[in-house]
PDB file of C-alpha atoms in Angstrom:
ATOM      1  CA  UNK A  12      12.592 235.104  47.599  1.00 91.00           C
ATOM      2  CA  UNK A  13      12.844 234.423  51.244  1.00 96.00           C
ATOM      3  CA  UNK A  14      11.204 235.306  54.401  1.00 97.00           C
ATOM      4  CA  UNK A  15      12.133 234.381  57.870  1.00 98.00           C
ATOM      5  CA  UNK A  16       9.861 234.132  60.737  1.00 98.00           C
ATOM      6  CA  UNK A  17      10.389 233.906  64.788  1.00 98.00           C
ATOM      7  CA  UNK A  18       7.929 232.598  67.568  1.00 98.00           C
ATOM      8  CA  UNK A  19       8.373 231.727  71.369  1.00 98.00           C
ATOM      9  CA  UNK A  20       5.767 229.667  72.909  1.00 97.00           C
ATOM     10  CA  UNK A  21       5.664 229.100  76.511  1.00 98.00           C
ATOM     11  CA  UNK A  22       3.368 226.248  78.603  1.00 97.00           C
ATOM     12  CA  UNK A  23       2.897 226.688  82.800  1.00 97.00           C
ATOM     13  CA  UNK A  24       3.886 222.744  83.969  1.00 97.00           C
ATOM     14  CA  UNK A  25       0.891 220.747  85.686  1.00 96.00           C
ATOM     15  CA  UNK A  26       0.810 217.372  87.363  1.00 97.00           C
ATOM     16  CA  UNK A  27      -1.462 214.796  85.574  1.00 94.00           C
ATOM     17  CA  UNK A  28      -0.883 216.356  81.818  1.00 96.00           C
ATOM     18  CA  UNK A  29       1.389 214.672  79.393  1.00 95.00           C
ATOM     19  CA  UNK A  30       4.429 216.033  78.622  1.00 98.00           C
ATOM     20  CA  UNK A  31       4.465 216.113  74.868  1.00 98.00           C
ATOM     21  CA  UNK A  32       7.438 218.025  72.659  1.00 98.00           C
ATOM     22  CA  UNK A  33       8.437 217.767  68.830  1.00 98.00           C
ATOM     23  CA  UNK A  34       5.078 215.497  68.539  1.00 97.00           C
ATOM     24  CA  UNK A  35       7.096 213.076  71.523  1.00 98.00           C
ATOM     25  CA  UNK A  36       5.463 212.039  74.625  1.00 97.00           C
ATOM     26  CA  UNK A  37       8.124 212.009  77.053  1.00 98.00           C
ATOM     27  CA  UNK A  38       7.569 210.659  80.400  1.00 97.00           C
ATOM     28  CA  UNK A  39       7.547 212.974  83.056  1.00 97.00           C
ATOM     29  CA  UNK A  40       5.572 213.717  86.571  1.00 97.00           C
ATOM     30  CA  UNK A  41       4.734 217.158  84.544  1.00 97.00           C
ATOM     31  CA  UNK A  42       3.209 218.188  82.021  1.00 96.00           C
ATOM     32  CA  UNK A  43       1.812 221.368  79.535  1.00 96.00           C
ATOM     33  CA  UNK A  44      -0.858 223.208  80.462  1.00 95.00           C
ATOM     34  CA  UNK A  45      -2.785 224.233  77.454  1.00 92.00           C
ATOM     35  CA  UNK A  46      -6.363 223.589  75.693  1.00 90.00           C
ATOM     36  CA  UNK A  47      -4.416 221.443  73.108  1.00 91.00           C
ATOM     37  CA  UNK A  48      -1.498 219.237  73.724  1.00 94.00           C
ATOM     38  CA  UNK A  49       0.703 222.300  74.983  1.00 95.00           C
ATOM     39  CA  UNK A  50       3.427 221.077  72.637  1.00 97.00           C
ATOM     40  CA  UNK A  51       5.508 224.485  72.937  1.00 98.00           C
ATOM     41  CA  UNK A  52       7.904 223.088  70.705  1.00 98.00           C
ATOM     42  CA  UNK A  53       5.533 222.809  67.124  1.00 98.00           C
ATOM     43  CA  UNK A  54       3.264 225.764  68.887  1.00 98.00           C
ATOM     44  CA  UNK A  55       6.941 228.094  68.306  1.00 98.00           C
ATOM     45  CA  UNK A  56       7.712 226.399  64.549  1.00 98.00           C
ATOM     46  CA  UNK A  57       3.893 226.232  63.362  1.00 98.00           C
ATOM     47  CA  UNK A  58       4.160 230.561  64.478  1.00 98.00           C
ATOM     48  CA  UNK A  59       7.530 231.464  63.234  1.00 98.00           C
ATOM     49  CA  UNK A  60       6.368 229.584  59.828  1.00 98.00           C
ATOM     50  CA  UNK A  61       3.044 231.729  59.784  1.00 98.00           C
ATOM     51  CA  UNK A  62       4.988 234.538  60.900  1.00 98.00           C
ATOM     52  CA  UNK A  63       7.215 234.560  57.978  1.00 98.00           C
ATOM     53  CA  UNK A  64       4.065 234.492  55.616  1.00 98.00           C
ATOM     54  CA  UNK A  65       2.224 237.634  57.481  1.00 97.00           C
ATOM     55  CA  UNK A  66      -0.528 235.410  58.883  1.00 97.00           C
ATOM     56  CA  UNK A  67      -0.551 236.666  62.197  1.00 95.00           C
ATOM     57  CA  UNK A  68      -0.505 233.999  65.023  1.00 94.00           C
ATOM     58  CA  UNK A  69      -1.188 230.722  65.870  1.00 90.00           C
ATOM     59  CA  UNK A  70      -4.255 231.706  68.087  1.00 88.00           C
ATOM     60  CA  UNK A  71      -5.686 233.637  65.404  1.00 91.00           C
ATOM     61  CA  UNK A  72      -5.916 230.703  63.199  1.00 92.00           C
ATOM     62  CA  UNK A  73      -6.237 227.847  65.927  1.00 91.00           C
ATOM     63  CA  UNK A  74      -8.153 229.618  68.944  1.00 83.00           C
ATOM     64  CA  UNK A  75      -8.270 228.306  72.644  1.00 84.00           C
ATOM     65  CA  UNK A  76     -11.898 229.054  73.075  1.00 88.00           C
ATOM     66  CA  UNK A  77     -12.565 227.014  69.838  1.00 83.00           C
ATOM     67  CA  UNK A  78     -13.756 222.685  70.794  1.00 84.00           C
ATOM     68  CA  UNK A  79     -12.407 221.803  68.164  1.00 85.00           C
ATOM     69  CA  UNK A  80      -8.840 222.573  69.312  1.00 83.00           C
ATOM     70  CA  UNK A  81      -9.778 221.091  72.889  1.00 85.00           C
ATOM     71  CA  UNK A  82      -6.228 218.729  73.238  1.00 78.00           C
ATOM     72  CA  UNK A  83      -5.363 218.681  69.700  1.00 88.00           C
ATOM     73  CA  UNK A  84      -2.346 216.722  68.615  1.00 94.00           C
ATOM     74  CA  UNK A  85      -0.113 219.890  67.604  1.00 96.00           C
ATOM     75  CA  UNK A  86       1.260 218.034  64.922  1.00 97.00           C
ATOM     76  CA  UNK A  87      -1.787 218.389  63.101  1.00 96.00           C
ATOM     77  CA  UNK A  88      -1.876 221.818  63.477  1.00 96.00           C
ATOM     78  CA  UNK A  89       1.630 222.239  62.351  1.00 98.00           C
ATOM     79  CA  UNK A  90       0.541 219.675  59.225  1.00 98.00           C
ATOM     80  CA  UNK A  91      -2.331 222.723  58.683  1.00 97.00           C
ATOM     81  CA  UNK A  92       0.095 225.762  59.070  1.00 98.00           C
ATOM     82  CA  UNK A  93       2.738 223.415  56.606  1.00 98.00           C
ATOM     83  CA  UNK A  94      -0.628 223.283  54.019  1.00 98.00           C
ATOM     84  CA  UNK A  95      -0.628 227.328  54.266  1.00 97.00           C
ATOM     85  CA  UNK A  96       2.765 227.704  53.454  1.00 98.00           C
ATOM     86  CA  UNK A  97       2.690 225.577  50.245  1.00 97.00           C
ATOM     87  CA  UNK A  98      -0.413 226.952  49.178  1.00 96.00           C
ATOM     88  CA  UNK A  99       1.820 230.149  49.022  1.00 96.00           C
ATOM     89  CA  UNK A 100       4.339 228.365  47.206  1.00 96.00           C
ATOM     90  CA  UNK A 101       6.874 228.551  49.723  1.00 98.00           C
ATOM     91  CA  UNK A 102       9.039 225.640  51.362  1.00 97.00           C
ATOM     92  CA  UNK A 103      11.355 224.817  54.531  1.00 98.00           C
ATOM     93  CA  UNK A 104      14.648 226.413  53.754  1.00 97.00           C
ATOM     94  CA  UNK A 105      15.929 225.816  57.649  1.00 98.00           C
ATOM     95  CA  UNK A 106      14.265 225.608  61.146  1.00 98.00           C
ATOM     96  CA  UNK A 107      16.086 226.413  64.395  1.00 98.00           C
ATOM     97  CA  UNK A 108      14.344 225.915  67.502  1.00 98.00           C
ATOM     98  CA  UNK A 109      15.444 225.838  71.325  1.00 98.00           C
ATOM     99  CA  UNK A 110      13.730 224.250  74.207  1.00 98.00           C
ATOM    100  CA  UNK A 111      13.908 226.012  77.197  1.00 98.00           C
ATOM    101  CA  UNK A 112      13.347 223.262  80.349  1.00 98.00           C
ATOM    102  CA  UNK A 113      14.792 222.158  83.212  1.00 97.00           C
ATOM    103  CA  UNK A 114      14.170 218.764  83.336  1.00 96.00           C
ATOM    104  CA  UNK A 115      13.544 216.064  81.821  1.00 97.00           C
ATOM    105  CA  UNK A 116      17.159 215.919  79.641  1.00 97.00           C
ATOM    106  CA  UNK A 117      16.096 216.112  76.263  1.00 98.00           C
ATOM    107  CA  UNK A 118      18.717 215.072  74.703  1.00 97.00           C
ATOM    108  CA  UNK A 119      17.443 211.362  74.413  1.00 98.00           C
ATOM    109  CA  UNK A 120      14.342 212.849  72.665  1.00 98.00           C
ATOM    110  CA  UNK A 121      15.760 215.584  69.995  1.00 98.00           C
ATOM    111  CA  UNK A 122      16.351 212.998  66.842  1.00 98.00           C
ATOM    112  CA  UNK A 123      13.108 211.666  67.123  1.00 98.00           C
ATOM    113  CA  UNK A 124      11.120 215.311  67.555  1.00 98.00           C
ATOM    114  CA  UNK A 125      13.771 216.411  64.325  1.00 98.00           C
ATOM    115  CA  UNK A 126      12.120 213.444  62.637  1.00 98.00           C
ATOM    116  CA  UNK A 127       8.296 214.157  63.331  1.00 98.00           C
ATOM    117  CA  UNK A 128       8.911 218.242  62.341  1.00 98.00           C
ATOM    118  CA  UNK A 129      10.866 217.410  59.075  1.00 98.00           C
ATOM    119  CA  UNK A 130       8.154 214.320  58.623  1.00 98.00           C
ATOM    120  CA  UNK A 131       5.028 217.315  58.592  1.00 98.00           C
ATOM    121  CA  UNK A 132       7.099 220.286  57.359  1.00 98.00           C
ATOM    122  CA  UNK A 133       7.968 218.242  54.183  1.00 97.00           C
ATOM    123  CA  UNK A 134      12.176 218.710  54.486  1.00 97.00           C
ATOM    124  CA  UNK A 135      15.009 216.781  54.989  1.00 97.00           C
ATOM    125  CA  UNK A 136      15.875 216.017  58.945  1.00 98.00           C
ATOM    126  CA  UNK A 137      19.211 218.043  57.836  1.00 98.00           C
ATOM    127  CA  UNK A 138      17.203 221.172  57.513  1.00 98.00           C
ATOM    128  CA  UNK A 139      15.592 220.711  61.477  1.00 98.00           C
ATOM    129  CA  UNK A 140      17.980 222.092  64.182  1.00 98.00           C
ATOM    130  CA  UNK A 141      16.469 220.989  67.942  1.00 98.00           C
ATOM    131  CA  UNK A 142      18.525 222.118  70.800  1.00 98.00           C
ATOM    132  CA  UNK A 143      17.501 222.169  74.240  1.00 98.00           C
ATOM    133  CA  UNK A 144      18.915 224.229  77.279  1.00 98.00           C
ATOM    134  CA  UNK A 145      17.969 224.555  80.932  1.00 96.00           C
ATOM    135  CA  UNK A 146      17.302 227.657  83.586  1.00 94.00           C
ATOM    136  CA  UNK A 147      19.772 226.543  85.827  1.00 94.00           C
ATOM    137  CA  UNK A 148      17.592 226.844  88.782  1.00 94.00           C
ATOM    138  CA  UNK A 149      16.588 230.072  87.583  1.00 96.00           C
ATOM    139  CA  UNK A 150      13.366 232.069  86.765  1.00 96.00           C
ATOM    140  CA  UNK A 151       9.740 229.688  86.042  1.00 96.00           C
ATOM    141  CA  UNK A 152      12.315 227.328  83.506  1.00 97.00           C
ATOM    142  CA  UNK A 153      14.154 226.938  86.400  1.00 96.00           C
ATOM    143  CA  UNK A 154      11.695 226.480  89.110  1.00 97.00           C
ATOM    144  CA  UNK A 155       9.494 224.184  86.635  1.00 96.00           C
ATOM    145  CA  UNK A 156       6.876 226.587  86.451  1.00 97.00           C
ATOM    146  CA  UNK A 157       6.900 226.366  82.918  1.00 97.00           C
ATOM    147  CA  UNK A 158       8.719 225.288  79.410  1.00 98.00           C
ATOM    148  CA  UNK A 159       9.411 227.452  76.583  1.00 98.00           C
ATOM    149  CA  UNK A 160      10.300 227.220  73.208  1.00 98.00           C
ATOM    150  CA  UNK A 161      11.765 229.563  70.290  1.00 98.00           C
ATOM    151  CA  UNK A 162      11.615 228.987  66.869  1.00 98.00           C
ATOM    152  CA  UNK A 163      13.210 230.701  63.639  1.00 98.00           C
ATOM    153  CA  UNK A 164      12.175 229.605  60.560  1.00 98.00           C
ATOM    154  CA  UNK A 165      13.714 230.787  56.459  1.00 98.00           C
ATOM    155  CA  UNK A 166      11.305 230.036  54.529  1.00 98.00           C
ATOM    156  CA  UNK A 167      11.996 229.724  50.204  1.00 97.00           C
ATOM    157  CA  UNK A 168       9.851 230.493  47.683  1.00 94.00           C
ATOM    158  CA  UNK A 169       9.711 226.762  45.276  1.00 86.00           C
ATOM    159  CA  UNK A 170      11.826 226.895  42.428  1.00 75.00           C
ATOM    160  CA  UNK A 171      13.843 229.479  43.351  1.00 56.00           C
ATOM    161  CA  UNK A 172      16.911 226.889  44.281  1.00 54.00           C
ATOM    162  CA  UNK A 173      16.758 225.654  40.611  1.00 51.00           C
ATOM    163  CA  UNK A 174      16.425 229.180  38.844  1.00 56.00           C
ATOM    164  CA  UNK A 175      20.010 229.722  41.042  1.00 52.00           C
ATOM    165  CA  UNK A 176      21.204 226.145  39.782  1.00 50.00           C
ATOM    166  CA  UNK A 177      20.554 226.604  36.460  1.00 53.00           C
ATOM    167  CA  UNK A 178      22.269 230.497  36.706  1.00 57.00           C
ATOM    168  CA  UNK A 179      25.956 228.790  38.450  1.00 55.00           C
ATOM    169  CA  UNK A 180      25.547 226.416  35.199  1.00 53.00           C
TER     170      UNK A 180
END
């Protein structure tokens, strides 16, 4: 069985907060505004993945109003949502995500961020599809206002892949 999921995160841009994306801290005179790390990037994944399993959103599991959140490394939550998903018996068929900035070029960044997401979601770096893209001067991605991200997630229930194998055989 499979389910797919979809999320978009977005983050306002501040001076003196770190610009962190795909678990990355890339430097930057801006950064995400957000009571954790503002990573839009896992924020969109970590929601399309609980998306797919019909358990709601990522503030209904991780709220802002909650200390214990206060500038958490959104790789851990992502590690949490991951924990959710196998406890379901489901696992990473593909991810797709787009970043929606203007600057900095991400480009230098995307194989590492690939790494850290297939790292936590427990798939191969071949399954993780980063792209970036920016508002060309247009709207709050192009003014810096703000960053975005979008996410979609197929997720596969385990053991289906070798119920198909052993069918071709």
């Amino acid at each position: 069985m499979f389910r797919i999921g979809q999320s978009t995160d977005i983050h306002r841009l501040e001076k003196g907060r770190k610009l962190i994306l795909g678990g990355v801290e890339i430097e930057h005179e801006l950064g995400l505004l957000g009571h954790s790390d503002a990573d839009c990037l896992l924020h969109a994944i970590s929601e399309a993945i609980l998306g797919a399993l019909a358990l709601g959103d990522l503030g209904s599991h991780f709220p802002d109003n909650d200390p214990r959140y206060k500038d958490a490394d959104s790789l851990m939550l992502l590690h949490e949502v991951v924990q959710m998903m196998k406890a379901r018996q489901y696992a990473i068929g593909n991810i797709d995500a787009l970043i929606l900035i203007e600057r900095p070029k991400m480009a230098p960044h995307i194989e590492k961020m690939r790494g850290n997401i297939a790292g936590v979601c427990e798939c191969s770096i071949d399954q993780v599809s980063v792209k970036a893209t920016r508002g060309e001067k247009l709207g709050f991605i192009g003014h810096e206002e703000g960053a975005a991200a979008q996410a979609i997630v197929l997720l596969e229930k385990k053991g289906r892949l070798n119920e198909w194998k052993s069918e071709l055989e």
